[in-house]
mmCIF file of C-alpha atoms in Angstrom:
data_model
loop_
_atom_site.group_PDB
_atom_site.id
_atom_site.type_symbol
_atom_site.label_atom_id
_atom_site.label_comp_id
_atom_site.label_asym_id
_atom_site.label_seq_id
_atom_site.Cartn_x
_atom_site.Cartn_y
_atom_site.Cartn_z
ATOM 1 C CA MET M 1 -1.766 -15.217 -14.952
ATOM 2 C CA ILE M 2 1.130 -13.441 -13.281
ATOM 3 C CA PHE M 3 2.022 -12.822 -9.648
ATOM 4 C CA VAL M 4 3.905 -9.592 -8.975
ATOM 5 C CA VAL M 5 5.072 -7.207 -6.265
ATOM 6 C CA PRO M 6 4.580 -3.418 -6.563
ATOM 7 C CA PRO M 7 8.087 -2.624 -7.948
ATOM 8 C CA ILE M 8 7.488 -5.095 -10.794
ATOM 9 C CA LEU M 9 4.054 -3.598 -11.360
ATOM 10 C CA VAL M 10 5.637 -0.149 -11.644
ATOM 11 C CA PHE M 11 8.212 -1.475 -14.125
ATOM 12 C CA LEU M 12 5.581 -3.132 -16.310
ATOM 13 C CA THR M 13 3.433 -0.011 -16.204
ATOM 14 C CA LYS M 14 6.101 2.605 -16.802
ATOM 15 C CA HIS M 15 9.101 1.174 -18.653
ATOM 16 C CA PRO M 16 9.123 1.612 -22.452
ATOM 17 C CA VAL M 17 11.010 -1.661 -23.072
ATOM 18 C CA VAL M 18 7.883 -3.601 -22.097
ATOM 19 C CA SER M 19 6.265 -2.436 -25.343
ATOM 20 C CA ASN M 20 8.681 -4.689 -27.241
ATOM 21 C CA PHE M 21 6.989 -7.809 -25.881
ATOM 22 C CA ASP M 22 3.631 -9.444 -26.510
ATOM 23 C CA MET M 23 1.740 -9.278 -23.204
ATOM 24 C CA THR M 24 -1.711 -10.047 -24.578
ATOM 25 C CA SER M 25 -1.840 -13.464 -22.894
ATOM 26 C CA ILE M 26 -1.949 -11.868 -19.435
ATOM 27 C CA GLU M 27 -5.535 -11.831 -18.209
ATOM 28 C CA PHE M 28 -5.192 -12.180 -14.426
ATOM 29 C CA VAL M 29 -2.789 -10.291 -12.149
ATOM 30 C CA LEU M 30 -2.273 -10.812 -8.426
ATOM 31 C CA CYS M 31 -0.092 -8.267 -6.630
ATOM 32 C CA GLY M 32 1.192 -8.876 -3.121
ATOM 33 C CA ALA M 33 3.885 -8.218 -0.473
ATOM 34 C CA ALA M 34 3.036 -4.494 -0.284
ATOM 35 C CA PRO M 35 0.106 -2.261 -1.261
ATOM 36 C CA ALA M 36 -0.347 -1.115 -4.845
ATOM 37 C CA GLY M 37 -2.585 1.931 -5.093
ATOM 38 C CA LYS M 38 -5.652 2.326 -7.251
ATOM 39 C CA ASP M 39 -4.000 4.865 -9.574
ATOM 40 C CA LEU M 40 -1.141 2.474 -10.358
ATOM 41 C CA CYS M 41 -3.515 -0.456 -10.896
ATOM 42 C CA GLU M 42 -5.691 1.569 -13.256
ATOM 43 C CA GLU M 43 -2.660 2.769 -15.218
ATOM 44 C CA PHE M 44 -1.455 -0.832 -15.535
ATOM 45 C CA VAL M 45 -4.817 -2.014 -16.869
ATOM 46 C CA SER M 46 -4.894 0.938 -19.258
ATOM 47 C CA ARG M 47 -1.569 -0.193 -20.716
ATOM 48 C CA PHE M 48 -2.638 -3.841 -20.804
ATOM 49 C CA PRO M 49 -6.354 -3.804 -21.698
ATOM 50 C CA ASN M 50 -6.431 -7.606 -22.081
ATOM 51 C CA VAL M 51 -6.222 -7.908 -18.288
ATOM 52 C CA LYS M 52 -9.678 -8.999 -17.140
ATOM 53 C CA PHE M 53 -9.081 -9.234 -13.410
ATOM 54 C CA MET M 54 -6.576 -7.690 -11.050
ATOM 55 C CA CYS M 55 -6.462 -7.994 -7.285
ATOM 56 C CA GLN M 56 -4.192 -7.671 -4.290
ATOM 57 C CA GLY M 57 -3.345 -10.584 -2.069
ATOM 58 C CA PHE M 58 -3.235 -10.251 1.698
ATOM 59 C CA GLY M 59 -2.156 -12.786 4.276
ATOM 60 C CA MET M 60 0.556 -13.699 6.748
ATOM 61 C CA THR M 61 2.356 -16.828 7.852
ATOM 62 C CA GLU M 62 0.638 -16.320 11.205
ATOM 63 C CA ILE M 63 -2.893 -16.239 9.787
ATOM 64 C CA GLY M 64 -2.717 -17.867 6.369
ATOM 65 C CA PHE M 65 -4.853 -16.457 3.573
ATOM 66 C CA SER M 66 -7.262 -14.360 5.635
ATOM 67 C CA HIS M 67 -8.854 -12.340 2.839
ATOM 68 C CA LEU M 68 -10.369 -13.525 -0.429
ATOM 69 C CA PRO M 69 -9.797 -11.351 -3.516
ATOM 70 C CA LEU M 70 -12.890 -10.657 -5.594
ATOM 71 C CA LEU M 71 -12.682 -10.969 -9.360
ATOM 72 C CA SER M 72 -14.522 -7.764 -10.081
ATOM 73 C CA ARG M 73 -14.627 -4.833 -12.413
ATOM 74 C CA PRO M 74 -13.761 -2.034 -12.273
ATOM 75 C CA ILE M 75 -10.348 -2.554 -10.735
ATOM 76 C CA ASP M 76 -10.637 -1.308 -7.162
ATOM 77 C CA ALA M 77 -7.239 -2.306 -5.669
ATOM 78 C CA SER M 78 -8.847 -4.040 -2.693
ATOM 79 C CA CYS M 79 -7.627 -7.312 -1.199
ATOM 80 C CA GLY M 80 -11.188 -8.590 -1.053
ATOM 81 C CA ILE M 81 -13.320 -9.651 1.882
ATOM 82 C CA ILE M 82 -12.546 -11.541 5.081
ATOM 83 C CA ALA M 83 -12.523 -15.339 4.698
ATOM 84 C CA ALA M 84 -15.341 -17.383 6.248
ATOM 85 C CA ALA M 85 -13.048 -18.980 8.846
ATOM 86 C CA CYS M 86 -11.898 -15.587 10.143
ATOM 87 C CA GLU M 87 -13.256 -12.362 11.552
ATOM 88 C CA GLN M 88 -11.672 -8.936 11.508
ATOM 89 C CA LYS M 89 -11.743 -5.506 13.048
ATOM 90 C CA LEU M 90 -9.851 -2.305 12.312
ATOM 91 C CA VAL M 91 -8.653 -0.384 15.345
ATOM 92 C CA ASP M 92 -7.217 3.044 16.070
ATOM 93 C CA ILE M 93 -3.460 2.644 16.518
ATOM 94 C CA SER M 94 -3.457 5.019 19.498
ATOM 95 C CA THR M 95 -6.540 3.915 21.437
ATOM 96 C CA GLY M 96 -7.051 0.356 20.230
ATOM 97 C CA LYS M 97 -10.753 1.076 19.705
ATOM 98 C CA PRO M 98 -12.571 0.065 16.489
ATOM 99 C CA VAL M 99 -12.656 2.770 13.817
ATOM 100 C CA PRO M 100 -15.788 3.721 11.847
ATOM 101 C CA LEU M 101 -16.408 2.315 8.380
ATOM 102 C CA GLY M 102 -14.131 3.956 5.828
ATOM 103 C CA GLU M 103 -11.580 5.186 8.364
ATOM 104 C CA ARG M 104 -8.056 3.839 8.613
ATOM 105 C CA GLY M 105 -6.923 1.528 11.353
ATOM 106 C CA GLU M 106 -4.745 -1.472 12.098
ATOM 107 C CA ILE M 107 -6.180 -4.689 10.698
ATOM 108 C CA CYS M 108 -6.743 -7.321 13.393
ATOM 109 C CA VAL M 109 -7.779 -10.892 12.607
ATOM 110 C CA ARG M 110 -8.862 -13.887 14.639
ATOM 111 C CA GLY M 111 -10.231 -17.286 13.706
ATOM 112 C CA LYS M 112 -9.461 -20.932 13.125
ATOM 113 C CA THR M 113 -6.567 -20.318 10.759
ATOM 114 C CA LEU M 114 -4.430 -18.367 13.259
ATOM 115 C CA MET M 115 -1.206 -19.761 14.610
ATOM 116 C CA THR M 116 -1.145 -20.928 18.228
ATOM 117 C CA GLU M 117 2.087 -19.177 19.163
ATOM 118 C CA TYR M 118 5.629 -18.315 18.179
ATOM 119 C CA LEU M 119 7.523 -21.406 19.328
ATOM 120 C CA ASN M 120 9.356 -20.744 22.602
ATOM 121 C CA LYS M 121 8.756 -16.992 22.261
ATOM 122 C CA PRO M 122 5.967 -16.113 24.711
ATOM 123 C CA GLU M 123 6.763 -12.378 24.759
ATOM 124 C CA ASP M 124 6.584 -12.105 20.971
ATOM 125 C CA THR M 125 3.330 -14.054 21.008
ATOM 126 C CA ALA M 126 1.815 -11.735 23.631
ATOM 127 C CA GLU M 127 2.798 -8.675 21.583
ATOM 128 C CA THR M 128 1.094 -10.064 18.488
ATOM 129 C CA ILE M 129 -2.029 -11.796 19.847
ATOM 130 C CA ASP M 130 -4.013 -9.976 22.523
ATOM 131 C CA GLU M 131 -6.032 -11.488 25.379
ATOM 132 C CA GLU M 132 -9.175 -11.693 23.242
ATOM 133 C CA GLY M 133 -7.406 -13.693 20.547
ATOM 134 C CA TRP M 134 -7.022 -10.862 18.034
ATOM 135 C CA LEU M 135 -3.827 -11.000 16.001
ATOM 136 C CA HIS M 136 -2.520 -7.508 15.269
ATOM 137 C CA THR M 137 -1.170 -7.631 11.732
ATOM 138 C CA GLY M 138 0.748 -4.346 11.755
ATOM 139 C CA ASP M 139 -0.984 -3.397 8.497
ATOM 140 C CA ILE M 140 -3.021 -0.226 8.118
ATOM 141 C CA GLY M 141 -6.148 -0.317 5.994
ATOM 142 C CA TYR M 142 -9.807 0.595 5.744
ATOM 143 C CA MET M 143 -13.031 -1.189 4.832
ATOM 144 C CA ASN M 144 -15.806 0.062 2.573
ATOM 145 C CA GLU M 145 -19.542 -0.553 2.821
ATOM 146 C CA GLU M 146 -19.229 -3.725 0.708
ATOM 147 C CA GLY M 147 -16.838 -5.267 3.218
ATOM 148 C CA LYS M 148 -13.845 -4.925 0.921
ATOM 149 C CA VAL M 149 -10.555 -4.167 2.656
ATOM 150 C CA PHE M 150 -7.972 -1.794 1.217
ATOM 151 C CA ILE M 151 -4.382 -1.963 2.461
ATOM 152 C CA VAL M 152 -2.745 1.434 2.952
ATOM 153 C CA ASP M 153 0.687 0.654 4.412
ATOM 154 C CA ARG M 154 2.612 -1.080 7.167
ATOM 155 C CA LEU M 155 2.257 0.470 10.621
ATOM 156 C CA LYS M 156 6.025 0.682 11.044
ATOM 157 C CA GLU M 157 6.360 2.515 7.713
ATOM 158 C CA LEU M 158 4.094 5.415 8.678
ATOM 159 C CA ILE M 159 5.655 8.878 8.752
ATOM 160 C CA LYS M 160 4.554 11.000 11.712
ATOM 161 C CA VAL M 161 4.178 14.667 10.735
ATOM 162 C CA LYS M 162 2.958 17.001 13.497
ATOM 163 C CA GLY M 163 1.299 14.026 15.154
ATOM 164 C CA MET M 164 -0.492 13.014 11.945
ATOM 165 C CA GLN M 165 0.077 9.706 10.157
ATOM 166 C CA VAL M 166 1.332 9.737 6.556
ATOM 167 C CA ALA M 167 1.325 6.476 4.591
ATOM 168 C CA PRO M 168 4.271 6.523 2.146
ATOM 169 C CA ALA M 169 2.441 4.169 -0.228
ATOM 170 C CA GLU M 170 -0.405 6.677 -0.664
ATOM 171 C CA VAL M 171 1.932 9.497 -1.711
ATOM 172 C CA GLU M 172 3.957 7.140 -3.909
ATOM 173 C CA ASP M 173 0.838 5.951 -5.702
ATOM 174 C CA LEU M 174 -0.176 9.533 -6.443
ATOM 175 C CA LEU M 175 3.258 10.506 -7.759
ATOM 176 C CA LEU M 176 3.443 7.403 -9.945
ATOM 177 C CA SER M 177 0.405 8.745 -11.798
ATOM 178 C CA HIS M 178 2.488 11.749 -12.927
ATOM 179 C CA PRO M 179 3.493 11.264 -16.585
ATOM 180 C CA LYS M 180 7.041 12.524 -15.981
ATOM 181 C CA ILE M 181 7.782 10.143 -13.094
ATOM 182 C CA SER M 182 8.852 6.536 -13.651
ATOM 183 C CA ASP M 183 9.570 5.550 -10.039
ATOM 184 C CA VAL M 184 9.454 7.099 -6.576
ATOM 185 C CA ALA M 185 10.185 6.390 -2.928
ATOM 186 C CA ILE M 186 8.732 8.367 -0.024
ATOM 187 C CA VAL M 187 10.596 8.506 3.301
ATOM 188 C CA GLY M 188 10.404 10.433 6.538
ATOM 189 C CA VAL M 189 13.252 12.711 7.587
ATOM 190 C CA ALA M 190 13.714 13.866 11.173
ATOM 191 C CA ASP M 191 12.637 17.394 12.044
ATOM 192 C CA GLU M 192 12.855 19.102 15.455
ATOM 193 C CA ARG M 193 9.588 21.013 15.060
ATOM 194 C CA TRP M 194 7.433 18.586 13.105
ATOM 195 C CA GLY M 195 8.830 15.257 14.272
ATOM 196 C CA GLU M 196 9.259 14.153 10.667
ATOM 197 C CA ARG M 197 8.847 15.642 7.215
ATOM 198 C CA VAL M 198 7.973 13.895 3.969
ATOM 199 C CA ARG M 199 10.770 13.590 1.402
ATOM 200 C CA ALA M 200 10.473 12.237 -2.134
ATOM 201 C CA PHE M 201 13.185 10.427 -4.059
ATOM 202 C CA VAL M 202 12.145 10.538 -7.697
ATOM 203 C CA VAL M 203 13.258 8.808 -10.892
ATOM 204 C CA ARG M 204 12.082 11.080 -13.680
ATOM 205 C CA ASN M 205 11.616 10.209 -17.343
ATOM 206 C CA ASP M 206 11.663 13.872 -18.318
ATOM 207 C CA LYS M 207 14.717 15.897 -17.312
ATOM 208 C CA ASN M 208 12.616 19.063 -17.276
ATOM 209 C CA LEU M 209 10.633 17.864 -14.271
ATOM 210 C CA SER M 210 11.400 20.161 -11.334
ATOM 211 C CA GLY M 211 11.143 19.677 -7.607
ATOM 212 C CA GLU M 212 8.553 22.430 -7.441
ATOM 213 C CA GLU M 213 6.384 20.609 -9.981
ATOM 214 C CA VAL M 214 6.567 17.467 -7.852
ATOM 215 C CA ARG M 215 5.634 19.364 -4.700
ATOM 216 C CA SER M 216 2.770 21.193 -6.399
ATOM 217 C CA PHE M 217 1.397 17.958 -7.826
ATOM 218 C CA VAL M 218 1.053 16.537 -4.321
ATOM 219 C CA ALA M 219 -0.099 19.813 -2.753
ATOM 220 C CA ASP M 220 -3.007 20.044 -5.198
ATOM 221 C CA LYS M 221 -4.339 16.613 -4.259
ATOM 222 C CA LEU M 222 -3.455 15.701 -0.673
ATOM 223 C CA SER M 223 -3.901 17.189 2.796
ATOM 224 C CA THR M 224 -1.295 19.685 3.987
ATOM 225 C CA PHE M 225 0.478 17.321 6.392
ATOM 226 C CA LYS M 226 1.099 14.916 3.475
ATOM 227 C CA HIS M 227 2.883 17.518 1.358
ATOM 228 C CA ILE M 228 6.517 17.062 0.290
ATOM 229 C CA SER M 229 7.881 19.395 2.961
ATOM 230 C CA GLY M 230 11.174 17.518 3.333
ATOM 231 C CA GLY M 231 12.350 18.175 -0.208
ATOM 232 C CA VAL M 232 12.628 16.347 -3.522
ATOM 233 C CA LYS M 233 15.744 14.423 -4.511
ATOM 234 C CA PHE M 234 16.196 13.191 -8.071
ATOM 235 C CA VAL M 235 17.968 9.858 -8.586
ATOM 236 C CA THR M 236 18.713 7.783 -11.674
ATOM 237 C CA GLU M 237 17.433 4.475 -10.274
ATOM 238 C CA PHE M 238 16.666 2.529 -7.120
ATOM 239 C CA PRO M 239 18.658 -0.556 -6.120
ATOM 240 C CA ARG M 240 16.488 -3.684 -6.354
#
C-alpha cells in the first residue's frame, strides 16, 4: 500500500527511471490532497497492473473523514460515498441552490463529525458553516447515480473565462494523457475582454511537441471556453 499526492502519481506514471525498480508489491494506492483525474489513474494502473485497488481520499480537519472510498473495479477516480455519520449536498456556487445529479457544485457537509467552531474566530466560522449547519468545503465536485463523489478542483483555483468556470485539474488530467507530455500546470492569466484565459505550462518528453499540438489536443476534446487560449509555455521542470 502507498499513499501519494497527484505530483507523485504523475512521477510514478510518467518517469522512465521508475522502470528500474520492482513495484510489483504495490496493490493498493490512496491518492489525496488534490484531485487526480480518471485518465491519470487509468494510465497509472496500466503501468502497474498489479495494483488491485486505487481510490482518492477526501476529508478536512473541520469534518474528519467524510467520504468512504470504495474498493472497486474498474478504477473510477471517485472519493467514494458519504459516511454514515454525515450528509452532503452539492450547490451552485453562484446561487447556493442544490445542483442536479451529475452537475458540478460546491460540496457541503454536515453531521456529527463536524467541528464546533474555529476557536475565537466567529467570523471565520460563520463564513464556513451556514445557519443550517452546512460546512462549505470549498471543493468542487459532482455525484453520480451510485452516490459516488468525484472531486474536480478547489473553488479558489477555478479559472473564470467569459463567466464560465474552468477547473485546472480537468485540463491537466487531459494533457497528462498525451504521450509527449510528462508534466503540466494550468493557470489563468488576466484578460480585459475575457476576464481570464487558460495558459498551459508544459514539461515535454519529446522536443518535437509544439504549442499548436498542445492546443489542438485540448480543442478536440473539451468545450471552447476550456481551450488553451492564453498560450503554451514549455519548461524543463516544476519546482517541488
